[in-house]
Amino acid sequence: MALLLTSDEEGIAEHGVRRVAQHFRESGQRIDWCVVGEPSSRERLGDLIRIGRRGSLTGTLRVRGVQGHVAYPEKARNPIHQAAPALAELAAMRWDAGNLAFPPTSFQTLQ
């Protein structure tokens, strides 16, 4: 029995599960059974164990505009302003009700 802890799965993840899996392949080690735990928390990392995995869906939204200068907005078409109403509507949607193990699904805008 072995316990594997990784620390960088939320970042660039270059020293996490991928590296360990590569090491197992190269050394001929085989895993017959595995329990995958993902740390969660309410107040402090690891103070909660969840059953299941929330998951995520990532997409790319491209909005085209017309380049301009902040002093002359009437000569430009700002794509951020064009996308903002749609993003606000998606963020306000009720995707589901959640369940005992997980809160409702949410829409989060990044970058």
mmCIF file of C-alpha atoms in Angstrom:
data_model
loop_
_atom_site.group_PDB
_atom_site.id
_atom_site.type_symbol
_atom_site.label_atom_id
_atom_site.label_comp_id
_atom_site.label_asym_id
_atom_site.label_seq_id
_atom_site.Cartn_x
_atom_site.Cartn_y
_atom_site.Cartn_z
ATOM 1 C CA MET A 1 0.000 0.000 0.000
ATOM 2 C CA ALA A 2 1.269 3.471 -0.855
ATOM 3 C CA LEU A 3 0.037 6.983 -0.255
ATOM 4 C CA LEU A 4 0.734 9.576 -2.921
ATOM 5 C CA LEU A 5 0.344 13.263 -2.162
ATOM 6 C CA THR A 6 0.768 15.919 -4.838
ATOM 7 C CA SER A 7 0.836 19.630 -4.338
ATOM 8 C CA ASP A 8 0.709 21.386 -7.678
ATOM 9 C CA GLU A 9 -2.340 20.045 -9.512
ATOM 10 C CA GLU A 10 -4.029 23.467 -9.401
ATOM 11 C CA GLY A 11 -1.019 25.153 -10.977
ATOM 12 C CA ILE A 12 1.283 24.061 -13.766
ATOM 13 C CA ALA A 13 1.166 20.472 -12.464
ATOM 14 C CA GLU A 14 4.607 19.453 -13.654
ATOM 15 C CA HIS A 15 5.554 17.553 -10.476
ATOM 16 C CA GLY A 16 2.218 15.888 -9.719
ATOM 17 C CA VAL A 17 0.378 12.804 -10.880
ATOM 18 C CA ARG A 18 1.798 12.976 -14.422
ATOM 19 C CA ARG A 19 5.365 12.687 -13.169
ATOM 20 C CA VAL A 20 4.468 9.837 -10.815
ATOM 21 C CA ALA A 21 2.607 7.975 -13.585
ATOM 22 C CA GLN A 22 5.654 8.381 -15.832
ATOM 23 C CA HIS A 23 7.890 7.031 -13.033
ATOM 24 C CA PHE A 24 5.606 4.008 -12.572
ATOM 25 C CA ARG A 25 5.693 3.245 -16.306
ATOM 26 C CA GLU A 26 9.476 3.605 -16.527
ATOM 27 C CA SER A 27 10.112 1.446 -13.454
ATOM 28 C CA GLY A 28 7.545 -1.199 -14.411
ATOM 29 C CA GLN A 29 5.431 -0.621 -11.310
ATOM 30 C CA ARG A 30 1.764 -1.408 -11.677
ATOM 31 C CA ILE A 31 -1.140 -0.115 -9.613
ATOM 32 C CA ASP A 32 -3.967 -2.618 -9.162
ATOM 33 C CA TRP A 33 -6.274 -0.404 -7.118
ATOM 34 C CA CYS A 34 -6.323 3.288 -6.428
ATOM 35 C CA VAL A 35 -8.351 5.694 -4.300
ATOM 36 C CA VAL A 36 -8.176 9.211 -5.661
ATOM 37 C CA GLY A 37 -8.779 11.935 -3.142
ATOM 38 C CA GLU A 38 -8.920 15.601 -3.889
ATOM 39 C CA PRO A 39 -8.419 17.934 -0.961
ATOM 40 C CA SER A 40 -11.322 20.197 -0.270
ATOM 41 C CA SER A 41 -12.144 22.597 2.494
ATOM 42 C CA ARG A 42 -14.689 24.720 4.238
ATOM 43 C CA GLU A 43 -12.205 26.726 6.315
ATOM 44 C CA ARG A 44 -8.797 25.006 6.093
ATOM 45 C CA LEU A 45 -7.385 22.898 3.225
ATOM 46 C CA GLY A 46 -8.121 19.241 3.859
ATOM 47 C CA ASP A 47 -10.732 19.734 6.592
ATOM 48 C CA LEU A 48 -13.384 18.108 4.402
ATOM 49 C CA ILE A 49 -13.626 14.938 2.330
ATOM 50 C CA ARG A 50 -16.077 15.017 -0.560
ATOM 51 C CA ILE A 51 -17.578 12.075 -2.377
ATOM 52 C CA GLY A 52 -17.338 12.536 -6.124
ATOM 53 C CA ARG A 53 -15.810 15.187 -8.246
ATOM 54 C CA ARG A 54 -17.370 18.457 -9.346
ATOM 55 C CA GLY A 55 -15.516 18.690 -12.604
ATOM 56 C CA SER A 56 -15.299 21.640 -14.919
ATOM 57 C CA LEU A 57 -15.935 22.652 -18.483
ATOM 58 C CA THR A 58 -13.622 25.136 -20.123
ATOM 59 C CA GLY A 59 -14.364 27.053 -23.282
ATOM 60 C CA THR A 60 -13.120 30.014 -25.267
ATOM 61 C CA LEU A 61 -15.268 32.983 -26.208
ATOM 62 C CA ARG A 62 -14.005 35.291 -28.931
ATOM 63 C CA VAL A 63 -15.673 38.647 -29.417
ATOM 64 C CA ARG A 64 -14.449 40.927 -32.173
ATOM 65 C CA GLY A 65 -14.403 44.681 -31.877
ATOM 66 C CA VAL A 66 -12.817 47.748 -33.351
ATOM 67 C CA GLN A 67 -9.623 49.099 -31.814
ATOM 68 C CA GLY A 68 -9.760 52.646 -30.584
ATOM 69 C CA HIS A 69 -8.660 55.131 -27.976
ATOM 70 C CA VAL A 70 -10.308 55.620 -24.593
ATOM 71 C CA ALA A 71 -10.706 59.336 -25.335
ATOM 72 C CA TYR A 72 -12.794 58.555 -28.450
ATOM 73 C CA PRO A 73 -15.052 55.607 -27.565
ATOM 74 C CA GLU A 74 -17.516 56.520 -30.331
ATOM 75 C CA LYS A 75 -14.842 55.549 -32.882
ATOM 76 C CA ALA A 76 -14.287 52.106 -31.367
ATOM 77 C CA ARG A 77 -16.308 49.014 -30.592
ATOM 78 C CA ASN A 78 -15.080 47.580 -27.281
ATOM 79 C CA PRO A 79 -15.481 43.759 -27.335
ATOM 80 C CA ILE A 80 -15.494 43.607 -23.533
ATOM 81 C CA HIS A 81 -18.569 45.817 -23.460
ATOM 82 C CA GLN A 82 -20.182 43.632 -26.123
ATOM 83 C CA ALA A 83 -19.562 40.426 -24.168
ATOM 84 C CA ALA A 84 -20.445 41.725 -20.696
ATOM 85 C CA PRO A 85 -24.264 41.346 -20.923
ATOM 86 C CA ALA A 86 -24.011 37.738 -22.141
ATOM 87 C CA LEU A 87 -21.465 36.852 -19.446
ATOM 88 C CA ALA A 88 -23.638 38.444 -16.758
ATOM 89 C CA GLU A 89 -26.640 36.449 -17.971
ATOM 90 C CA LEU A 90 -24.672 33.185 -17.919
ATOM 91 C CA ALA A 91 -23.377 33.939 -14.411
ATOM 92 C CA ALA A 92 -26.920 34.657 -13.178
ATOM 93 C CA MET A 93 -28.415 31.436 -14.603
ATOM 94 C CA ARG A 94 -29.581 28.656 -12.322
ATOM 95 C CA TRP A 95 -27.891 25.656 -13.890
ATOM 96 C CA ASP A 96 -29.089 23.098 -11.340
ATOM 97 C CA ALA A 97 -30.082 22.848 -7.692
ATOM 98 C CA GLY A 98 -27.004 21.004 -6.457
ATOM 99 C CA ASN A 99 -27.407 18.054 -4.080
ATOM 100 C CA LEU A 100 -26.380 16.914 -0.613
ATOM 101 C CA ALA A 101 -22.753 16.471 -1.678
ATOM 102 C CA PHE A 102 -22.292 19.523 -3.915
ATOM 103 C CA PRO A 103 -23.569 23.091 -4.173
ATOM 104 C CA PRO A 104 -25.319 24.221 -7.368
ATOM 105 C CA THR A 105 -23.293 24.511 -10.568
ATOM 106 C CA SER A 106 -21.983 27.985 -11.293
ATOM 107 C CA PHE A 107 -20.603 29.837 -14.295
ATOM 108 C CA GLN A 108 -17.236 31.504 -13.707
ATOM 109 C CA THR A 109 -15.462 33.848 -16.110
ATOM 110 C CA LEU A 110 -11.667 33.709 -16.112
ATOM 111 C CA GLN A 111 -9.028 35.923 -17.725
#
